[in-house]
Amino acid sequence: MTLLLEFTYPNATLIAGVDEVGRGPLCGDVVTAAVILDPNKPITGLTDSKKLTEKKREQLFDIIKQEALAWFIARASVEEIDQLNILHATMLAMQRAVAGLPIKPNFVLVDGNRCPNFGIQTQAVIKGDLLVAEISAASILAKVTRDREMVELDKLYPQYGLAQHKGYPTKAHLAAIEKHGINHLYRKSFAPIKNLTLF
């Protein structure tokens, strides 16, 4: 028997969905997005960005930017991640995403089980990227943005294979780090990097 997941929307008119991409990788920024969708322009196909093909994500990325009432993409840098830790850096990046929206929302829905203080009524939604269209849209904007950045960085540092694993700690990635050492892209506070003591 499968359990159908459901979500009851809050009684609010301008709801921003917020999600992040890049908490797990060993390198690069953590990227967040905030999206307020237009109820008069529903977007079909929105779901957790990880469940979509790259081609579909790219298509929806453009549609969301065209059709949403408001969107903003923000980040926290590798330096901020190392200084604050990944959780606090992610919360900071989420705050930046909401603060950057050209329209101020009156309610914020955040993927996961924690949310930062936005100074606006907020709710954390577990599996929000599957259940809440606004969070799905935010997850797509954040993932496409970060994936594109990893592909560009791969051109500068081809020895790490960033275009393939996007910075996540795969076997191939860890082997490349062992062989080539690390550079400024790497999060020195993360255990696999800290344990290598290559710097």
Short mmCIF file of C-alpha atoms in Angstrom, two decimals:
data_model
loop_
_atom_site.label_atom_id
_atom_site.label_comp_id
_atom_site.label_asym_id
_atom_site.label_seq_id
_atom_site.Cartn_x
_atom_site.Cartn_y
_atom_site.Cartn_z
CA MET A 1 0.00 0.00 0.00
CA THR A 2 1.43 3.37 -0.98
CA LEU A 3 0.89 6.40 1.15
CA LEU A 4 -0.15 9.46 -0.80
CA LEU A 5 1.72 12.50 0.38
CA GLU A 6 -0.35 15.62 0.63
CA PHE A 7 0.26 19.19 1.59
CA THR A 8 -2.28 21.76 2.72
CA TYR A 9 -1.33 25.24 1.60
CA PRO A 10 -1.38 28.07 4.14
CA ASN A 11 -3.98 30.78 3.71
CA ALA A 12 -1.68 33.32 2.06
CA THR A 13 -1.62 35.18 -1.24
CA LEU A 14 2.08 35.54 -2.02
CA ILE A 15 3.84 32.29 -1.13
CA ALA A 16 7.55 31.90 -1.80
CA GLY A 17 9.05 28.44 -2.10
CA VAL A 18 12.70 28.05 -1.11
CA ASP A 19 15.15 25.22 -1.73
CA GLU A 20 18.90 24.62 -1.86
CA VAL A 21 21.28 22.55 -3.94
CA GLY A 22 24.83 21.67 -3.01
CA ARG A 23 24.94 20.81 0.67
CA GLY A 24 26.67 17.48 0.06
CA PRO A 25 29.41 18.28 -2.49
CA LEU A 26 33.04 18.72 -1.48
CA CYS A 27 33.48 21.87 -3.53
CA GLY A 28 31.68 24.92 -4.86
CA ASP A 29 29.04 27.23 -3.43
CA VAL A 30 25.74 26.14 -1.95
CA VAL A 31 23.04 27.62 -4.22
CA THR A 32 19.52 28.56 -3.15
CA ALA A 33 16.48 29.90 -4.96
CA ALA A 34 13.20 31.50 -3.95
CA VAL A 35 10.18 31.50 -6.27
CA ILE A 36 6.70 33.05 -6.12
CA LEU A 37 4.53 31.40 -8.77
CA ASP A 38 1.72 33.14 -10.64
CA PRO A 39 -1.58 31.34 -9.85
CA ASN A 40 -2.87 32.48 -13.25
CA LYS A 41 0.03 30.81 -15.06
CA PRO A 42 0.34 27.28 -13.69
CA ILE A 43 3.47 25.42 -14.80
CA THR A 44 3.06 21.73 -15.59
CA GLY A 45 5.74 19.19 -14.78
CA LEU A 46 7.07 20.73 -11.58
CA THR A 47 8.55 18.18 -9.18
CA ASP A 48 11.74 17.48 -7.26
CA SER A 49 14.54 18.57 -9.60
CA LYS A 50 16.46 15.33 -8.94
CA LYS A 51 13.59 13.33 -10.46
CA LEU A 52 13.72 15.21 -13.77
CA THR A 53 16.03 14.63 -16.70
CA GLU A 54 18.63 17.30 -17.35
CA LYS A 55 16.80 18.29 -20.54
CA LYS A 56 13.47 18.68 -18.70
CA ARG A 57 15.12 20.70 -15.92
CA GLU A 58 16.65 23.04 -18.50
CA GLN A 59 13.25 23.56 -20.17
CA LEU A 60 11.48 24.22 -16.86
CA PHE A 61 14.29 26.57 -15.77
CA ASP A 62 13.43 28.93 -18.63
CA ILE A 63 9.65 28.56 -18.16
CA ILE A 64 9.86 29.30 -14.42
CA LYS A 65 11.90 32.44 -15.04
CA GLN A 66 9.36 33.63 -17.64
CA GLU A 67 6.12 32.70 -15.87
CA ALA A 68 6.80 33.15 -12.14
CA LEU A 69 5.67 36.35 -10.43
CA ALA A 70 9.12 36.62 -8.86
CA TRP A 71 12.31 34.59 -8.48
CA PHE A 72 15.80 35.07 -7.12
CA ILE A 73 18.90 32.87 -7.00
CA ALA A 74 21.40 33.30 -4.16
CA ARG A 75 24.36 31.47 -2.67
CA ALA A 76 26.84 31.09 0.13
CA SER A 77 30.51 30.85 -0.82
CA VAL A 78 33.03 28.13 -0.01
CA GLU A 79 34.63 30.56 2.48
CA GLU A 80 31.28 31.10 4.23
CA ILE A 81 30.63 27.34 4.33
CA ASP A 82 34.02 26.76 5.98
CA GLN A 83 33.52 29.65 8.38
CA LEU A 84 29.89 29.05 9.41
CA ASN A 85 29.41 25.29 8.67
CA ILE A 86 27.21 24.02 5.86
CA LEU A 87 23.88 24.25 7.73
CA HIS A 88 24.33 27.89 8.74
CA ALA A 89 25.73 28.83 5.34
CA THR A 90 22.67 27.23 3.70
CA MET A 91 20.32 29.18 5.98
CA LEU A 92 22.17 32.40 5.11
CA ALA A 93 21.88 31.65 1.38
CA MET A 94 18.13 31.00 1.81
CA GLN A 95 17.73 34.35 3.58
CA ARG A 96 19.54 36.03 0.68
CA ALA A 97 17.24 34.34 -1.85
CA VAL A 98 14.07 35.59 -0.13
CA ALA A 99 15.55 39.05 0.50
CA GLY A 100 16.40 39.30 -3.21
CA LEU A 101 12.85 38.68 -4.44
CA PRO A 102 11.50 41.76 -6.26
CA ILE A 103 8.08 41.10 -4.68
CA LYS A 104 7.92 40.56 -0.91
CA PRO A 105 6.11 37.32 -0.04
CA ASN A 106 3.77 37.07 2.94
CA PHE A 107 4.53 33.39 3.58
CA VAL A 108 7.63 31.26 2.95
CA LEU A 109 7.68 27.49 2.50
CA VAL A 110 11.11 25.85 2.85
CA ASP A 111 12.11 22.36 1.80
CA GLY A 112 13.28 20.16 4.66
CA ASN A 113 12.84 20.27 8.42
CA ARG A 114 14.50 23.58 9.29
CA CYS A 115 14.10 27.14 8.18
CA PRO A 116 15.94 30.36 8.89
CA ASN A 117 14.27 33.52 10.15
CA PHE A 118 13.01 35.54 7.19
CA GLY A 119 11.01 37.99 9.28
CA ILE A 120 7.96 36.49 7.52
CA GLN A 121 5.69 33.61 8.52
CA THR A 122 7.51 30.43 7.50
CA GLN A 123 6.92 26.69 7.42
CA ALA A 124 9.37 23.86 6.79
CA VAL A 125 7.97 21.11 4.57
CA ILE A 126 9.60 17.67 4.52
CA LYS A 127 9.70 16.43 0.90
CA GLY A 128 8.58 19.93 -0.05
CA ASP A 129 10.27 19.68 -3.44
CA LEU A 130 7.77 16.90 -4.27
CA LEU A 131 4.70 18.37 -2.59
CA VAL A 132 4.86 22.13 -3.12
CA ALA A 133 5.03 23.61 -6.63
CA GLU A 134 6.85 26.73 -5.41
CA ILE A 135 9.57 24.64 -3.74
CA SER A 136 9.83 22.39 -6.82
CA ALA A 137 10.38 25.49 -8.95
CA ALA A 138 13.03 26.77 -6.52
CA SER A 139 14.80 23.39 -6.55
CA ILE A 140 14.93 23.44 -10.37
CA LEU A 141 16.36 26.98 -10.52
CA ALA A 142 18.98 26.15 -7.89
CA LYS A 143 20.01 22.81 -9.41
CA VAL A 144 20.31 24.03 -13.00
CA THR A 145 22.32 27.05 -11.83
CA ARG A 146 24.74 24.99 -9.76
CA ASP A 147 25.09 22.22 -12.35
CA ARG A 148 25.92 24.78 -15.04
CA GLU A 149 28.56 26.31 -12.78
CA MET A 150 30.15 22.90 -12.21
CA VAL A 151 30.30 22.31 -15.98
CA GLU A 152 32.05 25.68 -16.42
CA LEU A 153 34.48 24.95 -13.57
CA ASP A 154 35.20 21.58 -15.19
CA LYS A 155 36.62 23.46 -18.18
CA LEU A 156 39.03 25.30 -15.87
CA TYR A 157 39.92 22.27 -13.75
CA PRO A 158 39.31 19.20 -15.94
CA GLN A 159 41.40 16.92 -13.70
CA TYR A 160 38.56 16.62 -11.13
CA GLY A 161 35.68 15.51 -13.40
CA LEU A 162 33.30 18.13 -11.95
CA ALA A 163 30.95 18.02 -14.97
CA GLN A 164 30.18 14.38 -14.19
CA HIS A 165 29.77 14.28 -10.39
CA LYS A 166 29.05 17.98 -9.75
CA GLY A 167 31.41 17.97 -6.80
CA TYR A 168 29.81 15.12 -4.85
CA PRO A 169 32.18 12.66 -3.11
CA THR A 170 32.15 9.87 -5.68
CA LYS A 171 34.94 7.29 -5.86
CA ALA A 172 36.31 8.93 -9.01
CA HIS A 173 36.23 12.38 -7.39
CA LEU A 174 38.03 11.23 -4.25
CA ALA A 175 40.65 9.48 -6.39
CA ALA A 176 41.17 12.70 -8.39
CA ILE A 177 41.63 14.69 -5.17
CA GLU A 178 44.18 12.13 -3.90
CA LYS A 179 46.08 12.48 -7.17
CA HIS A 180 45.88 16.23 -7.83
CA GLY A 181 45.36 17.77 -4.40
CA ILE A 182 42.80 20.52 -3.85
CA ASN A 183 42.34 24.14 -4.91
CA HIS A 184 40.32 27.15 -3.71
CA LEU A 185 37.04 25.51 -4.79
CA TYR A 186 37.21 22.91 -2.02
CA ARG A 187 35.45 23.07 1.34
CA LYS A 188 38.29 22.53 3.77
CA SER A 189 35.91 21.95 6.70
CA PHE A 190 34.41 18.84 5.05
CA ALA A 191 35.76 15.57 6.48
CA PRO A 192 37.05 13.95 3.26
CA ILE A 193 39.08 17.11 2.54
CA LYS A 194 40.12 17.74 6.14
CA ASN A 195 41.27 14.12 6.47
CA LEU A 196 43.49 14.33 3.41
CA THR A 197 45.55 17.15 4.97
CA LEU A 198 46.70 18.22 1.55
CA PHE A 199 47.09 21.88 2.44
#
